[in-house]
mmCIF file of C-alpha atoms and ligand atoms in Angstrom:
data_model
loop_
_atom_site.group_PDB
_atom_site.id
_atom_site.type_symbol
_atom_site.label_atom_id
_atom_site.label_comp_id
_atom_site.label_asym_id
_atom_site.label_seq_id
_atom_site.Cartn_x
_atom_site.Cartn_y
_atom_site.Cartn_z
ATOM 1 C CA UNK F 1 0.000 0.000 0.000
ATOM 2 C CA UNK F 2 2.770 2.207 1.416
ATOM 3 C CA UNK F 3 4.512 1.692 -2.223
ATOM 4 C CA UNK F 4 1.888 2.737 -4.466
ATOM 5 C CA UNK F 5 1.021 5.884 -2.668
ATOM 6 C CA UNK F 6 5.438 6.591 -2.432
ATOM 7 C CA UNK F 7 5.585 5.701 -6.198
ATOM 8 C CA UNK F 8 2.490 8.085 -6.774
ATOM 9 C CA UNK F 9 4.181 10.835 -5.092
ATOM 10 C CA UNK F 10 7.364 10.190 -6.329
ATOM 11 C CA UNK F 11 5.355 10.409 -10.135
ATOM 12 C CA UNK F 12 4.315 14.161 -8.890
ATOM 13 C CA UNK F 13 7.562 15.594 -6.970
ATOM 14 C CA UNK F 14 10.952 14.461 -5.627
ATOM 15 C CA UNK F 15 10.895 12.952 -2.689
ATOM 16 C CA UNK F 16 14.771 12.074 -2.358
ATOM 17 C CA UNK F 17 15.097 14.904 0.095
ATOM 18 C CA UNK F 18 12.416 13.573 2.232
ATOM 19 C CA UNK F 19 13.021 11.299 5.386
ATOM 20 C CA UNK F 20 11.487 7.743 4.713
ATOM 21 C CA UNK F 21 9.852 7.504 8.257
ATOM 22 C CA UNK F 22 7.549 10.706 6.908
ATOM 23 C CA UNK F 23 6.502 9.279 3.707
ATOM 24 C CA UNK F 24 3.966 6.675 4.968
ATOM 25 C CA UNK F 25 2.570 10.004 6.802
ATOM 26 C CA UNK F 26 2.579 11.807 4.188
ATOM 27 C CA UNK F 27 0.608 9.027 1.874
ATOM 28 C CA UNK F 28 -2.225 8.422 4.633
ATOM 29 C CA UNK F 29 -2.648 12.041 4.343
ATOM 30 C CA UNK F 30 -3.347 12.456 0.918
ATOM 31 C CA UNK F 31 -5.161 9.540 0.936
ATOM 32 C CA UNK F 32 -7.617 10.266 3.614
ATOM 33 C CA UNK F 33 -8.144 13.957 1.680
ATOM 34 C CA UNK F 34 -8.834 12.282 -1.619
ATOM 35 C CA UNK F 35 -10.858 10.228 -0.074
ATOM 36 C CA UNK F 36 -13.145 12.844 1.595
ATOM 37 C CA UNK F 37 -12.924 14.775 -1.452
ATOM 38 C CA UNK F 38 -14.424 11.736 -3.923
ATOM 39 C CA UNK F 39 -17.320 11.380 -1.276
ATOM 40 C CA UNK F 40 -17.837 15.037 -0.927
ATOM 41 C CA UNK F 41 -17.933 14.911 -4.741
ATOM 42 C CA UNK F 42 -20.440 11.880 -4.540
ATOM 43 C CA UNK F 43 -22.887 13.633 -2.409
ATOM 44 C CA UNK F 44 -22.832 16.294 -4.334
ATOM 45 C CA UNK F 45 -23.524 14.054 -7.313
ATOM 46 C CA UNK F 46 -26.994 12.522 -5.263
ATOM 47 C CA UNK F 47 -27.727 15.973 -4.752
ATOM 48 C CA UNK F 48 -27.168 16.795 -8.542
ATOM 49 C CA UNK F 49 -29.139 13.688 -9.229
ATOM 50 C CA UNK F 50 -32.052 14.899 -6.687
ATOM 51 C CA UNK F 51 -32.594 17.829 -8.865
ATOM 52 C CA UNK F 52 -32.795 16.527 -11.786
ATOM 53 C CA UNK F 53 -34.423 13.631 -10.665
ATOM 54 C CA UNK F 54 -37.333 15.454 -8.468
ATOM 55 C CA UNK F 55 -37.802 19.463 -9.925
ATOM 56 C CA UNK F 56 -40.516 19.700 -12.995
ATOM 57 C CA UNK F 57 -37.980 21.770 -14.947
ATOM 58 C CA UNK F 58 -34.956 19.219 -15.369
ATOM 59 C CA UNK F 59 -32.577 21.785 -16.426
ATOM 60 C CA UNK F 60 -32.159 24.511 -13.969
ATOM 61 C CA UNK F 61 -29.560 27.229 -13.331
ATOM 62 C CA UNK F 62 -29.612 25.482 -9.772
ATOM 63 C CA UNK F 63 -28.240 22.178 -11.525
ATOM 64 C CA UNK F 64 -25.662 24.087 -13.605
ATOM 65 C CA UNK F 65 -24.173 25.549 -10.829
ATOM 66 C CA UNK F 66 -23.777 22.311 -8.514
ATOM 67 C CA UNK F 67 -22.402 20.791 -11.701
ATOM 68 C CA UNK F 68 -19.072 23.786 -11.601
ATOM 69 C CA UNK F 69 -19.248 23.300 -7.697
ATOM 70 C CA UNK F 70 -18.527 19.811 -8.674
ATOM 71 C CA UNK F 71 -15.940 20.825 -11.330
ATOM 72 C CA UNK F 72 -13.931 22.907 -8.601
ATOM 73 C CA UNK F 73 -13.961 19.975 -5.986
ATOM 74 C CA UNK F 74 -12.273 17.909 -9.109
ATOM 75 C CA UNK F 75 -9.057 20.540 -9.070
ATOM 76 C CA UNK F 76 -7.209 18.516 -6.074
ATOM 77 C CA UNK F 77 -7.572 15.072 -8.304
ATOM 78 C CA UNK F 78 -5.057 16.934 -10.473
ATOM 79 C CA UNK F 79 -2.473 16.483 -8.020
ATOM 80 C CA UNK F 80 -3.120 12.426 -8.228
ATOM 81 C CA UNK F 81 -3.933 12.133 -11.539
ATOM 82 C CA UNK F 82 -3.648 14.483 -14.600
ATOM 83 C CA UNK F 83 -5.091 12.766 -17.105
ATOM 84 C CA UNK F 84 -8.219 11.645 -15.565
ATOM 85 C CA UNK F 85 -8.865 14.948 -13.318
ATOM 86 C CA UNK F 86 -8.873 16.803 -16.613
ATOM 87 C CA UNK F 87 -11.067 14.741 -18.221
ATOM 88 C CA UNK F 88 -13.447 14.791 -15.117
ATOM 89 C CA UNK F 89 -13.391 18.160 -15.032
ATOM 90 C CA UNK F 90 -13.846 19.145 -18.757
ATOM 91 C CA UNK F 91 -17.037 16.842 -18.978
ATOM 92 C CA UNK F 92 -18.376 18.234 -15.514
ATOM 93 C CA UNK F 93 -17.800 21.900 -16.943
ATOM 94 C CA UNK F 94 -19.266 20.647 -20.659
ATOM 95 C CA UNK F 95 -22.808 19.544 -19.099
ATOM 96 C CA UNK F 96 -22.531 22.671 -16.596
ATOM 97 C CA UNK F 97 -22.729 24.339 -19.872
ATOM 98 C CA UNK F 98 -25.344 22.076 -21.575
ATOM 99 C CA UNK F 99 -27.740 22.328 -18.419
ATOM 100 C CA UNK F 100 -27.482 26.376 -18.754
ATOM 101 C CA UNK F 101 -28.296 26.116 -22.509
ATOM 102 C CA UNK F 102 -31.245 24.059 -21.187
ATOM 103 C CA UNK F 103 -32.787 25.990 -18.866
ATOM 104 C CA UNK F 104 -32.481 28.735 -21.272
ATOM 105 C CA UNK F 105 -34.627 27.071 -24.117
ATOM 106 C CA UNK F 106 -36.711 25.823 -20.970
ATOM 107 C CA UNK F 107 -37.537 29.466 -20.164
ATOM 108 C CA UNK F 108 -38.399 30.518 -24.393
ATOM 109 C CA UNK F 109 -40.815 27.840 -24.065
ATOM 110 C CA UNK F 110 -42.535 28.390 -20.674
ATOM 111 C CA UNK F 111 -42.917 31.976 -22.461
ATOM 112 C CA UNK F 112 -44.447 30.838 -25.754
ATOM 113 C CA UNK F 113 -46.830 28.812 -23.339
ATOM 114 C CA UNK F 114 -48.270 31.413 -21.206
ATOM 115 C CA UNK F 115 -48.478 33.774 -24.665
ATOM 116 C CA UNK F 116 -50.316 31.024 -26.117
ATOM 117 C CA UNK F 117 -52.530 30.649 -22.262
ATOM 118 C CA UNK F 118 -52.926 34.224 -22.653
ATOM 119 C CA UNK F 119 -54.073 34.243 -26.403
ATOM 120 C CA UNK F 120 -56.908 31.390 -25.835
ATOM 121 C CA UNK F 121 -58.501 33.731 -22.874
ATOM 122 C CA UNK F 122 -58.646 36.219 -25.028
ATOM 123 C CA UNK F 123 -60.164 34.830 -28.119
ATOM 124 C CA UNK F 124 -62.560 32.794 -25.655
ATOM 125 C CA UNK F 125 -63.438 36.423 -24.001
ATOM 126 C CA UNK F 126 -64.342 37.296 -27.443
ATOM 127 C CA UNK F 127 -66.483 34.381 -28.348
ATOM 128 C CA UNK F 128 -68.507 34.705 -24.798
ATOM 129 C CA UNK F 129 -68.802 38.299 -25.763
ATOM 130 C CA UNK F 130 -69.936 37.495 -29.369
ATOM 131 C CA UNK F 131 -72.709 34.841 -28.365
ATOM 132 C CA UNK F 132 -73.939 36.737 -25.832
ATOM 133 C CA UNK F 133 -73.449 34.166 -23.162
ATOM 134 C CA UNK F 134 -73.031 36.774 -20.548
ATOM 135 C CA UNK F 135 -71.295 35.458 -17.223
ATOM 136 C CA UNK F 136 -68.859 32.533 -16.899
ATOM 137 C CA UNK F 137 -70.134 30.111 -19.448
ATOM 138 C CA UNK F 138 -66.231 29.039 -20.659
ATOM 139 C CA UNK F 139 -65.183 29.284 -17.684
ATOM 140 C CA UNK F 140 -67.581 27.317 -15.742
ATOM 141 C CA UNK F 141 -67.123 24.885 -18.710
ATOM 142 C CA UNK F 142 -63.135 24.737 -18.743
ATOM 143 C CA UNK F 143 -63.525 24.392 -14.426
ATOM 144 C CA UNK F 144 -66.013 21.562 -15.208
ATOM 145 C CA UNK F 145 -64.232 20.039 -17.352
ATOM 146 C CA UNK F 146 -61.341 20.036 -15.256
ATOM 147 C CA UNK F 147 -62.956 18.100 -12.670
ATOM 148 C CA UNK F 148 -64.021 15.910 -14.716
ATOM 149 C CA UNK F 149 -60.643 15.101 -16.379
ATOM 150 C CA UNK F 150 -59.461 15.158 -12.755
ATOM 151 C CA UNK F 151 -62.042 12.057 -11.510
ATOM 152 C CA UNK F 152 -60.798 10.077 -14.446
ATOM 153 C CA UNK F 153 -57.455 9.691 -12.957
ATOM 154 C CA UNK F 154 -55.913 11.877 -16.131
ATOM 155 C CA UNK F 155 -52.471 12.855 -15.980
ATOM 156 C CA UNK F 156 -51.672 16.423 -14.577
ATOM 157 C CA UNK F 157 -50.654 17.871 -17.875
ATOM 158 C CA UNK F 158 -53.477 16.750 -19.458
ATOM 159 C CA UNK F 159 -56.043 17.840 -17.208
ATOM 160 C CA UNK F 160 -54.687 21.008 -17.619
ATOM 161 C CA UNK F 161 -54.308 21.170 -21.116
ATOM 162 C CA UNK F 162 -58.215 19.872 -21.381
ATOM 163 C CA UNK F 163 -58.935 23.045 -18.764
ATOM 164 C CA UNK F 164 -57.492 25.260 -20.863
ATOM 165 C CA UNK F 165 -58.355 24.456 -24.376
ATOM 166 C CA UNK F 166 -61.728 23.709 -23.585
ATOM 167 C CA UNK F 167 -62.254 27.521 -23.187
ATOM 168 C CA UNK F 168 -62.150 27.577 -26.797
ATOM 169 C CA UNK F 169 -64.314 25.318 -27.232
ATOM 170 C CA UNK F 170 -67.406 27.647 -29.329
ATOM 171 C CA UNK F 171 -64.493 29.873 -30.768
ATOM 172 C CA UNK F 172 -66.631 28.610 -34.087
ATOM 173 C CA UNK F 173 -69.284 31.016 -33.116
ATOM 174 C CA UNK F 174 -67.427 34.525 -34.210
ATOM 175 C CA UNK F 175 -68.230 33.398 -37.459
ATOM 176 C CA UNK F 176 -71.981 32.809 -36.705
ATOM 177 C CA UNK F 177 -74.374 36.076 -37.102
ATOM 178 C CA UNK F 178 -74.711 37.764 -33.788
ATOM 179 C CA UNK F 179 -79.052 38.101 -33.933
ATOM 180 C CA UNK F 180 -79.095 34.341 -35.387
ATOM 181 C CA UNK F 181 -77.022 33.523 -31.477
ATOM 182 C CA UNK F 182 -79.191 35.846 -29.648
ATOM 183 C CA UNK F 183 -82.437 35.063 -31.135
ATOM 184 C CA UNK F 184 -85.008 34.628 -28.469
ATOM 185 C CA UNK F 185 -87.656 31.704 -29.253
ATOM 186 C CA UNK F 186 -87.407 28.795 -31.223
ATOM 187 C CA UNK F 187 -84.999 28.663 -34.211
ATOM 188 C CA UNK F 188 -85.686 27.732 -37.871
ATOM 189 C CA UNK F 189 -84.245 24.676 -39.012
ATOM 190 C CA UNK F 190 -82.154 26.894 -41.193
ATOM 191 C CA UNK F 191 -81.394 29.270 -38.535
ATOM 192 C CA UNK F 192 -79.926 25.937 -36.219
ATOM 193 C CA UNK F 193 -78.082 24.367 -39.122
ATOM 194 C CA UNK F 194 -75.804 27.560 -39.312
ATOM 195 C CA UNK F 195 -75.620 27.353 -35.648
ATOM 196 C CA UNK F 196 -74.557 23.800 -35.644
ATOM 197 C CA UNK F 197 -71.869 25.282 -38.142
ATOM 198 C CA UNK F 198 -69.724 26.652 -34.979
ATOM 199 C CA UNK F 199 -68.280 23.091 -34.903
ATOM 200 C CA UNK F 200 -66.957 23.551 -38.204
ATOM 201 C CA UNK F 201 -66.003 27.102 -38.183
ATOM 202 C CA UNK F 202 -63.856 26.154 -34.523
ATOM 203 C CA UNK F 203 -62.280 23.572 -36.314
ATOM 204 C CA UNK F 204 -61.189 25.524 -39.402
ATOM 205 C CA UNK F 205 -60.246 28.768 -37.560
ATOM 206 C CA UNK F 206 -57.941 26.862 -35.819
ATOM 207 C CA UNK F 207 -56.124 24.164 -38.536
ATOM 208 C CA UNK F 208 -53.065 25.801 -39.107
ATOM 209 C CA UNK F 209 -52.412 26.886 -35.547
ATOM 210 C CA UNK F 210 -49.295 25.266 -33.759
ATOM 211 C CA UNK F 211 -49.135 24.506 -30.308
ATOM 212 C CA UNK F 212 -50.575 21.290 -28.835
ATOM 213 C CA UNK F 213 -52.938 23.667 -26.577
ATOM 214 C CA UNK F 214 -54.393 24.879 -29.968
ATOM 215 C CA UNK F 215 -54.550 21.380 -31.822
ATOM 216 C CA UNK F 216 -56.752 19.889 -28.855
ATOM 217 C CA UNK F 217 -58.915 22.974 -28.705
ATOM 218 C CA UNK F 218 -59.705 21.810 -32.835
ATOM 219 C CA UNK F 219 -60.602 18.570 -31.517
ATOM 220 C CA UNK F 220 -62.604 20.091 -29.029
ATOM 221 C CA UNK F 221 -64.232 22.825 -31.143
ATOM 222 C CA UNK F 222 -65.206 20.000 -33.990
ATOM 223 C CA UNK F 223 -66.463 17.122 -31.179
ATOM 224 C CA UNK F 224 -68.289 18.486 -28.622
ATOM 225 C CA UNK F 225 -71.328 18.352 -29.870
ATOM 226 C CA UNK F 226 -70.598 15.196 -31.597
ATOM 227 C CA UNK F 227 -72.634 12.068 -29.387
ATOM 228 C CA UNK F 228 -71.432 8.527 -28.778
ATOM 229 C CA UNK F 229 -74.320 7.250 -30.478
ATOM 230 C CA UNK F 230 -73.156 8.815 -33.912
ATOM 231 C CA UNK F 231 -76.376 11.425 -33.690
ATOM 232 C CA UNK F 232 -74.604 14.144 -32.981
ATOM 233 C CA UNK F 233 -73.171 16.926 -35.488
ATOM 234 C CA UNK F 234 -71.254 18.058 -37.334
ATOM 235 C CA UNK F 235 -70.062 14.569 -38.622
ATOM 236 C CA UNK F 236 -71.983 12.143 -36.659
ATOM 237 C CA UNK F 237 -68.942 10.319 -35.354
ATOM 238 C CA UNK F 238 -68.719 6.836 -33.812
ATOM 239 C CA UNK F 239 -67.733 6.781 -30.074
ATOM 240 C CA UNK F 240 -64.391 5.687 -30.654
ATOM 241 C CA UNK F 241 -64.010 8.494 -33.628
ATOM 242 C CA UNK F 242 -64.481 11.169 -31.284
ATOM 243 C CA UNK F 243 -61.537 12.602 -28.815
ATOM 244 C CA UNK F 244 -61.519 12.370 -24.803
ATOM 245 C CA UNK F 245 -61.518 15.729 -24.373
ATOM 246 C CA UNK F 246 -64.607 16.407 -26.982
ATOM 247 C CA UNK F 247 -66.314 14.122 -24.962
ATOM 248 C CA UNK F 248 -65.860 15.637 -21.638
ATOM 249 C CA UNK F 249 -65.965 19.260 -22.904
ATOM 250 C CA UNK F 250 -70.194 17.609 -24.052
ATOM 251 C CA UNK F 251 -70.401 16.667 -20.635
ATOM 252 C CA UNK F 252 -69.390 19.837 -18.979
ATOM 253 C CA UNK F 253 -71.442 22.196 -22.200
ATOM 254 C CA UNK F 254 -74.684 20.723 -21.450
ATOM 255 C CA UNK F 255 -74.721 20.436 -18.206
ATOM 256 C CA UNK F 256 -74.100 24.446 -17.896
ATOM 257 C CA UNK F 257 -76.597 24.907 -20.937
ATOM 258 C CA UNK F 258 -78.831 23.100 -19.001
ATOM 259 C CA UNK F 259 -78.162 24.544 -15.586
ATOM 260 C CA UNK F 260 -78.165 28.391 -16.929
ATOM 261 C CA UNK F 261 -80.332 30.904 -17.916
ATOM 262 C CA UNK F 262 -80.905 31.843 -22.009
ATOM 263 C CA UNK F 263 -82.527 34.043 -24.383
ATOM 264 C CA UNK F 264 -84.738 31.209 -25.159
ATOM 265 C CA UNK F 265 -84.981 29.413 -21.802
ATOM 266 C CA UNK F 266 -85.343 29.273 -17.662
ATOM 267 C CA UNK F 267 -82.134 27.695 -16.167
ATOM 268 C CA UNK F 268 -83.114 23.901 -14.799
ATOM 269 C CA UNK F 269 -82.773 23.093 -11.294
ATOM 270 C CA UNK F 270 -78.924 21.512 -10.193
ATOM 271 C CA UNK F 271 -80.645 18.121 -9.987
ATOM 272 C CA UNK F 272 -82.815 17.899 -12.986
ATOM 273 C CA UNK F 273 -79.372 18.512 -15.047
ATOM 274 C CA UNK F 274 -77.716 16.294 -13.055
ATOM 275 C CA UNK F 275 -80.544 13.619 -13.502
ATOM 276 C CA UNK F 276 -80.698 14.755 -17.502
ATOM 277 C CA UNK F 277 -76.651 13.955 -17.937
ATOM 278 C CA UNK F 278 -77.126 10.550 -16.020
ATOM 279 C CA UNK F 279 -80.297 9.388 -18.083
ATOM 280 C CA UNK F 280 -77.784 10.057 -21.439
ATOM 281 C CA UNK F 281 -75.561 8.191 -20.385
ATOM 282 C CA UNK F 282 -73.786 5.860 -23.131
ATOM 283 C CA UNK F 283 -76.701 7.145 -25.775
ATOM 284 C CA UNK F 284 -75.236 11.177 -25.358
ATOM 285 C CA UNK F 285 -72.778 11.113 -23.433
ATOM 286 C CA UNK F 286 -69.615 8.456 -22.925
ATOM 287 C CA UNK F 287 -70.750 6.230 -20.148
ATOM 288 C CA UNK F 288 -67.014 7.128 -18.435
ATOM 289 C CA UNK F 289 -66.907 10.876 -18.738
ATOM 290 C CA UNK F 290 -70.731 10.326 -17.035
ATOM 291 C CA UNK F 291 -69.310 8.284 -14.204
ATOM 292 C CA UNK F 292 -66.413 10.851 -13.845
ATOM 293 C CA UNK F 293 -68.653 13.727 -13.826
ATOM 294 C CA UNK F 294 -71.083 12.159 -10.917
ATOM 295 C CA UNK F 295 -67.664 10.894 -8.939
ATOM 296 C CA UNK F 296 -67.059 14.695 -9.015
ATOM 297 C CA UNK F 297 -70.231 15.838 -8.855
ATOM 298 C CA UNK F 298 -69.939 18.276 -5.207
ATOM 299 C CA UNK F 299 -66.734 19.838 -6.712
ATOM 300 C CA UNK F 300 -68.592 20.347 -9.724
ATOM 301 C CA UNK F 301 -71.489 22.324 -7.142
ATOM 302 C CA UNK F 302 -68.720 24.357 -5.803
ATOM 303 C CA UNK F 303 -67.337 25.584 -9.590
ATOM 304 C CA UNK F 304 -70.908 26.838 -10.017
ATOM 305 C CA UNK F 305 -71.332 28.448 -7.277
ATOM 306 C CA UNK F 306 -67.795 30.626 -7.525
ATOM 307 C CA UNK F 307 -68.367 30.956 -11.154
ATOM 308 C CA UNK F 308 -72.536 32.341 -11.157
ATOM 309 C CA UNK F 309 -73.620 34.550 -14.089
ATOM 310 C CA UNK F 310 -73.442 38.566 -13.307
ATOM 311 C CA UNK F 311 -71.741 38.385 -10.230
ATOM 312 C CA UNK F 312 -68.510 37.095 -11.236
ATOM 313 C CA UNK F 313 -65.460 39.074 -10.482
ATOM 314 C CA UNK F 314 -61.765 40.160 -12.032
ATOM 315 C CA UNK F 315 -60.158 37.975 -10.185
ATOM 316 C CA UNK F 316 -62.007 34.760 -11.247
ATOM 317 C CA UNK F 317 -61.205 35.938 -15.223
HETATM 318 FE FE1 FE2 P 1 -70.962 24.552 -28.869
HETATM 319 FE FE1 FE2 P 2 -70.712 26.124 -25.134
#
């Protein structure tokens, strides 16, 4: 043992000059200070390993600069070994690098998302203020479908995606005349087939749009009116044809249709809707989104009581 730490120091300096009786001293002591150093350097690896490991946002300035921390607690290892401290070092300093660049282009696109957030409010502001559905139709629909997404066990991305794009989900109505919308009484069948049209319109409006926010609002836009009995427009899709999110978003739409007050209508009592959304169940409505919706069925109370016509406020926007 003695030998390979006297013909490692001899490798680094002379050690003629020095007495033999202090070399195995000396050795012990460079050996107990590596050997703190390489587990200083491996907690500070778990700890690296934590962050990546546990924070949402893998690549974080935080990581980047444990990474050089790491890279400076390499600089003794030079003493012992050249070759391979270098190389630790320059691949520690490399990914300290690479884990900046990432958190970087993780920033750009946390900022194209909340432009694009910020872009679907507005254009679903727009759309409530278009069809006159005064209050917090979208977002009572977007917070009901949200709980619904929630009671079917969804994935937290998702459920949040489906809260958001859901607001977008009659976007197809700027393109429908504002008196045919607002008309009080019954409609002509002509007057309701341009009306059904909104699905359509939604769905073209939005094509070309990038952004996965915007692509499942054109699912929902085209399929929530769709019903998993193929009766439902614009296409009169199978079940399985139409998206998850479609089918909630028809869920969460009729049950606030139902539940609110309209040019043509009295709003029904909580329980009739309730009872209407249960009896439609598998001929309407997707027996699962049903089941989800009743599961949730007292948070779904609470949205519409925060989120009442008239009296909403700023802060619920
Ligand atoms: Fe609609
Ligand atoms: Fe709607």
């Amino acid at each position: 043992m003695d030998n390979t730490f006297y013909r490692i120091l001899n490798s680094i300096t002379d050690l003629g000059g020095i007495e033999p009786r202090y070399l195995s001293a000396i050795a012990w002591t460079i050996a107990s200070i590596s050997t703190a150093m390489l587990s200083f350097y491996a907690k500070l690896l778990e700890k690296f390993t934590k962050l990546i490991t546990e924070e949402k946002n893998h690549f974080t300035p935080k990581a980047a600069a444990s990474l050089r921390l790491a890279a400076v607690m390499l600089t003794p290892m030079l003493l012992i070994n050249l070759f391979f401290a270098l190389a630790m070092i320059g691949i520690t300093v490399l990914f300290s690098y690479l884990f900046d660049y990432g958190a970087y282009l993780q920033e750009k696109a946390a900022q194209t998302n909340r432009i694009q957030e910020e872009m679907i409010v507005f254009f679903a502001e727009i759309t409530e203020n278009k069809s006159g559905q005064t209050g917090g139709h979208i977002k009572r629909v977007s917070e009901y479908s949200r709980v619904i997404a929630e009671a079917m066990d969804l994935p937290e991305d998702e459920v949040e995606e489906i809260r958001l794009a859901s607001t977008m989900h009659d976007i197809g109505k700027l393109i429908v005349p504002a008196e045919i919308l607002d008309k009080p009484g019954k409609l002509t069948d002509e007057e309701f087939a341009l009306i059904k049209q909104h699905t359509t319109y939604g769905g073209e409006l939005l094509e070309d749009v990038e952004g996965e926010v915007m692509q499942l609002s054109r699912k929902i836009a085209l399929d929530h009116h769709e019903r998993v009995d193929g009766k439902g427009y614009p296409a009169g899709k199978k079940a399985q044809e139409i998206s998850l999110a479609g089918k909630i978003v028809a869920v969460a739409d009729v049950y606030d249709a139902l539940t609110s007050r309209r040019s043509y209508k009295e709003p029904w009592s909580e329980a009739d809707a309730r009872e209407e959304i249960l009896k439609n169940k598998g001929t309407q409505f997707d027996a699962a989104v049903v089941e989800a919706f009743d599961k949730g069925y007292s948070e779904i109370l609470k949205v519409k009581n925060t989120y009442q016509d008239g009296i909403q406020t700023t802060e619920n926007r």
